Amino acid sequence: MSSEYHHGNLRTAIIERSLAIIADEGVDALSLRAVASELGVSHAAPRHHFANRRALLTAIATEGYAELGSRTAAVRDAGGSFLEAGLAYVRFALENPAKFAVMFDPTLVDHSDPTFAAAADRTLAVLQASAARHHADADAAALAGWSLMHGFSALALSGALAQAGFAPKGVDLVALAARAASLLSAAPPGEVPAGTPHPHGEGGTP
């Protein structure tokens, strides 16, 4: 094993190099052997920390959920809105595309891993708690918010938003996500939202 790495930091180096490989070449290019080769350590060295490729990907996903949960919890604890929590989700995805790609692919990770399950459950709990502070139907709101922000993130990272003309070069994607989310709750032009008193009485004419 290269003297550059000690037992404590080889694990971190393996994860960081794996993320670089995924970002540059895609997850299919990742293998323990490829990571070891790039780090200049023996092919057996990564197995001291990860039994196989799936264990490595599960660790990456766990780290991603822990970071995402911390970010959304920080928004909640600061009294931020449900929308702000959603935008923290988008920022995480845009800043960590390799982690994001691994986290939500059920074929890559071991969902029975207790550390992974705890990190994922905590993140979902934060999302639901944030929704509950602003909406009576917290479960539906959490699902709607997650679907919107996850879908937006996936479209942005795949290049589909740009290809469709929604995100020209240089656009602030987080601001675009906020704009899109706010429009979904707005009434169509000329329509009075349900429960809003009409300014001209029940008849609706001037």
Short mmCIF file of C-alpha atoms in Angstrom, two decimals:
data_model
loop_
_atom_site.label_atom_id
_atom_site.label_comp_id
_atom_site.label_asym_id
_atom_site.label_seq_id
_atom_site.Cartn_x
_atom_site.Cartn_y
_atom_site.Cartn_z
CA MET A 1 0.00 0.00 0.00
CA SER A 2 1.25 3.48 -0.83
CA SER A 3 2.74 5.25 2.17
CA GLU A 4 0.68 8.28 1.14
CA TYR A 5 -2.39 6.73 2.73
CA HIS A 6 -3.00 5.66 6.29
CA HIS A 7 -5.85 3.46 7.41
CA GLY A 8 -8.02 6.47 8.29
CA ASN A 9 -7.71 8.47 5.11
CA LEU A 10 -7.63 5.73 2.47
CA ARG A 11 -11.38 5.25 2.87
CA THR A 12 -11.98 8.97 2.23
CA ALA A 13 -9.61 8.91 -0.74
CA ILE A 14 -11.43 5.92 -2.24
CA ILE A 15 -14.79 7.69 -2.00
CA GLU A 16 -13.42 10.94 -3.44
CA ARG A 17 -11.73 9.15 -6.35
CA SER A 18 -14.88 7.11 -6.99
CA LEU A 19 -16.95 10.29 -7.22
CA ALA A 20 -14.46 11.72 -9.70
CA ILE A 21 -14.72 8.59 -11.86
CA ILE A 22 -18.52 8.68 -11.76
CA ALA A 23 -18.56 12.39 -12.65
CA ASP A 24 -16.15 11.95 -15.56
CA GLU A 25 -17.09 8.55 -16.95
CA GLY A 26 -20.35 7.47 -15.38
CA VAL A 27 -21.11 4.92 -12.70
CA ASP A 28 -20.55 1.96 -15.03
CA ALA A 29 -16.85 2.83 -15.16
CA LEU A 30 -16.45 2.45 -11.39
CA SER A 31 -14.70 -0.60 -9.95
CA LEU A 32 -12.58 -1.21 -6.88
CA ARG A 33 -9.70 -2.18 -9.16
CA ALA A 34 -9.95 1.07 -11.15
CA VAL A 35 -9.98 3.15 -7.95
CA ALA A 36 -6.98 1.30 -6.53
CA SER A 37 -5.07 1.81 -9.76
CA GLU A 38 -5.74 5.53 -9.82
CA LEU A 39 -4.75 5.89 -6.16
CA GLY A 40 -1.57 3.88 -6.63
CA VAL A 41 -2.43 1.28 -3.99
CA SER A 42 -2.69 -2.50 -4.25
CA HIS A 43 -5.83 -3.94 -5.82
CA ALA A 44 -6.68 -5.51 -2.47
CA ALA A 45 -6.37 -2.28 -0.48
CA PRO A 46 -9.92 -0.96 -1.06
CA ARG A 47 -11.37 -4.23 0.23
CA HIS A 48 -10.12 -3.35 3.71
CA HIS A 49 -12.87 -0.71 3.69
CA PHE A 50 -15.44 -1.94 1.14
CA ALA A 51 -16.24 -5.58 0.58
CA ASN A 52 -17.33 -4.94 -3.00
CA ARG A 53 -18.45 -2.29 -5.46
CA ARG A 54 -21.99 -2.26 -4.06
CA ALA A 55 -20.68 -1.55 -0.56
CA LEU A 56 -18.66 1.37 -1.94
CA LEU A 57 -21.68 2.80 -3.75
CA THR A 58 -23.79 2.36 -0.61
CA ALA A 59 -21.23 4.35 1.37
CA ILE A 60 -21.32 7.10 -1.26
CA ALA A 61 -25.13 7.22 -1.11
CA THR A 62 -25.06 7.25 2.69
CA GLU A 63 -22.66 10.19 2.69
CA GLY A 64 -24.93 11.98 0.22
CA TYR A 65 -28.04 11.49 2.32
CA ALA A 66 -26.22 12.66 5.44
CA GLU A 67 -25.16 15.88 3.72
CA LEU A 68 -28.56 16.49 2.15
CA GLY A 69 -30.28 15.89 5.48
CA SER A 70 -27.95 18.33 7.23
CA ARG A 71 -28.59 21.01 4.62
CA THR A 72 -32.36 20.75 4.76
CA ALA A 73 -32.31 20.53 8.56
CA ALA A 74 -30.30 23.75 8.70
CA VAL A 75 -32.99 25.49 6.63
CA ARG A 76 -35.71 24.13 8.91
CA ASP A 77 -33.88 25.09 12.09
CA ALA A 78 -33.33 28.61 10.78
CA GLY A 79 -37.09 28.98 10.28
CA GLY A 80 -36.87 28.75 6.50
CA SER A 81 -39.89 28.01 4.34
CA PHE A 82 -40.75 24.70 2.73
CA LEU A 83 -39.72 26.22 -0.60
CA GLU A 84 -36.32 27.16 0.81
CA ALA A 85 -35.84 23.58 1.99
CA GLY A 86 -36.64 22.44 -1.54
CA LEU A 87 -34.14 24.85 -3.02
CA ALA A 88 -31.49 23.48 -0.66
CA TYR A 89 -32.26 20.10 -2.25
CA VAL A 90 -31.67 21.54 -5.73
CA ARG A 91 -28.41 23.19 -4.67
CA PHE A 92 -27.15 19.91 -3.25
CA ALA A 93 -27.97 18.05 -6.46
CA LEU A 94 -26.32 20.65 -8.70
CA GLU A 95 -23.19 20.73 -6.53
CA ASN A 96 -22.98 16.94 -6.11
CA PRO A 97 -24.15 15.33 -9.36
CA ALA A 98 -22.18 12.10 -8.84
CA LYS A 99 -23.57 11.53 -5.34
CA PHE A 100 -27.05 12.44 -6.52
CA ALA A 101 -26.86 9.90 -9.34
CA VAL A 102 -25.95 7.11 -6.91
CA MET A 103 -28.36 8.02 -4.11
CA PHE A 104 -31.53 7.49 -6.09
CA ASP A 105 -30.63 4.46 -8.17
CA PRO A 106 -32.07 1.46 -6.28
CA THR A 107 -29.99 -0.96 -8.35
CA LEU A 108 -26.71 0.44 -7.02
CA VAL A 109 -27.08 0.52 -3.24
CA ASP A 110 -27.84 -1.91 -0.44
CA HIS A 111 -31.05 -0.60 1.11
CA SER A 112 -30.74 -3.06 3.98
CA ASP A 113 -27.54 -1.40 5.18
CA PRO A 114 -28.50 0.15 8.56
CA THR A 115 -26.29 3.22 8.20
CA PHE A 116 -27.69 3.96 4.76
CA ALA A 117 -31.27 3.41 5.95
CA ALA A 118 -30.80 5.73 8.92
CA ALA A 119 -29.38 8.53 6.77
CA ALA A 120 -32.14 8.20 4.17
CA ASP A 121 -34.88 8.06 6.82
CA ARG A 122 -33.50 11.14 8.56
CA THR A 123 -33.54 13.12 5.33
CA LEU A 124 -37.13 12.13 4.60
CA ALA A 125 -38.15 12.97 8.17
CA VAL A 126 -36.67 16.46 7.82
CA LEU A 127 -38.59 16.96 4.57
CA GLN A 128 -41.85 15.83 6.17
CA ALA A 129 -41.30 17.98 9.26
CA SER A 130 -40.65 21.02 7.09
CA ALA A 131 -43.81 20.34 5.09
CA ALA A 132 -45.86 19.91 8.27
CA ARG A 133 -44.90 23.42 9.42
CA HIS A 134 -46.52 24.96 6.36
CA HIS A 135 -49.19 22.54 5.08
CA ALA A 136 -52.06 20.69 6.72
CA ASP A 137 -51.54 17.61 4.53
CA ALA A 138 -47.86 17.18 5.28
CA ASP A 139 -47.43 13.85 3.49
CA ALA A 140 -48.93 15.10 0.23
CA ALA A 141 -46.97 18.35 0.46
CA ALA A 142 -43.72 16.49 1.13
CA LEU A 143 -44.37 14.21 -1.85
CA ALA A 144 -45.23 17.14 -4.11
CA GLY A 145 -42.19 19.13 -3.04
CA TRP A 146 -39.84 16.17 -3.36
CA SER A 147 -41.23 15.26 -6.78
CA LEU A 148 -40.87 18.81 -8.07
CA MET A 149 -37.37 19.50 -6.78
CA HIS A 150 -36.03 16.04 -7.60
CA GLY A 151 -37.52 16.16 -11.06
CA PHE A 152 -36.13 19.63 -11.68
CA SER A 153 -32.69 18.56 -10.48
CA ALA A 154 -32.67 15.45 -12.65
CA LEU A 155 -33.74 17.41 -15.73
CA ALA A 156 -31.10 20.05 -15.09
CA LEU A 157 -28.29 17.55 -14.57
CA SER A 158 -29.22 15.53 -17.65
CA GLY A 159 -29.13 18.64 -19.82
CA ALA A 160 -32.80 18.25 -20.72
CA LEU A 161 -33.74 21.70 -19.38
CA ALA A 162 -31.11 23.36 -21.54
CA GLN A 163 -31.99 21.27 -24.59
CA ALA A 164 -35.65 22.23 -24.27
CA GLY A 165 -34.77 25.91 -23.99
CA PHE A 166 -35.81 26.37 -20.37
CA ALA A 167 -32.27 26.91 -19.07
CA PRO A 168 -30.06 28.89 -21.45
CA LYS A 169 -26.35 29.06 -20.70
CA GLY A 170 -25.59 31.08 -17.57
CA VAL A 171 -29.10 30.91 -16.10
CA ASP A 172 -29.38 30.67 -12.31
CA LEU A 173 -30.91 27.22 -11.98
CA VAL A 174 -31.84 27.63 -8.31
CA ALA A 175 -33.68 30.87 -9.11
CA LEU A 176 -35.40 29.10 -11.99
CA ALA A 177 -36.52 26.31 -9.64
CA ALA A 178 -37.90 28.89 -7.22
CA ARG A 179 -39.78 30.62 -10.03
CA ALA A 180 -41.26 27.36 -11.28
CA ALA A 181 -42.34 26.27 -7.81
CA SER A 182 -43.99 29.60 -7.03
CA LEU A 183 -46.04 29.51 -10.24
CA LEU A 184 -47.57 26.16 -9.37
CA SER A 185 -49.34 27.68 -6.38
CA ALA A 186 -50.53 30.77 -8.23
CA ALA A 187 -53.99 31.12 -9.72
CA PRO A 188 -54.25 31.20 -13.52
CA PRO A 189 -54.64 34.70 -15.02
CA GLY A 190 -58.13 36.06 -14.36
CA GLU A 191 -59.01 33.30 -11.91
CA VAL A 192 -59.70 34.05 -8.27
CA PRO A 193 -58.15 31.43 -5.94
CA ALA A 194 -60.70 29.29 -4.11
CA GLY A 195 -61.81 30.83 -0.84
CA THR A 196 -60.80 34.37 -1.84
CA PRO A 197 -63.66 36.93 -1.51
CA HIS A 198 -64.48 38.45 -4.89
CA PRO A 199 -63.92 42.23 -4.92
CA HIS A 200 -67.28 42.79 -6.63
CA GLY A 201 -69.40 40.41 -4.60
CA GLU A 202 -70.85 37.04 -5.46
CA GLY A 203 -71.87 38.04 -8.97
CA GLY A 204 -68.32 38.65 -10.09
CA THR A 205 -69.15 41.63 -12.34
CA PRO A 206 -68.07 45.24 -11.80
#
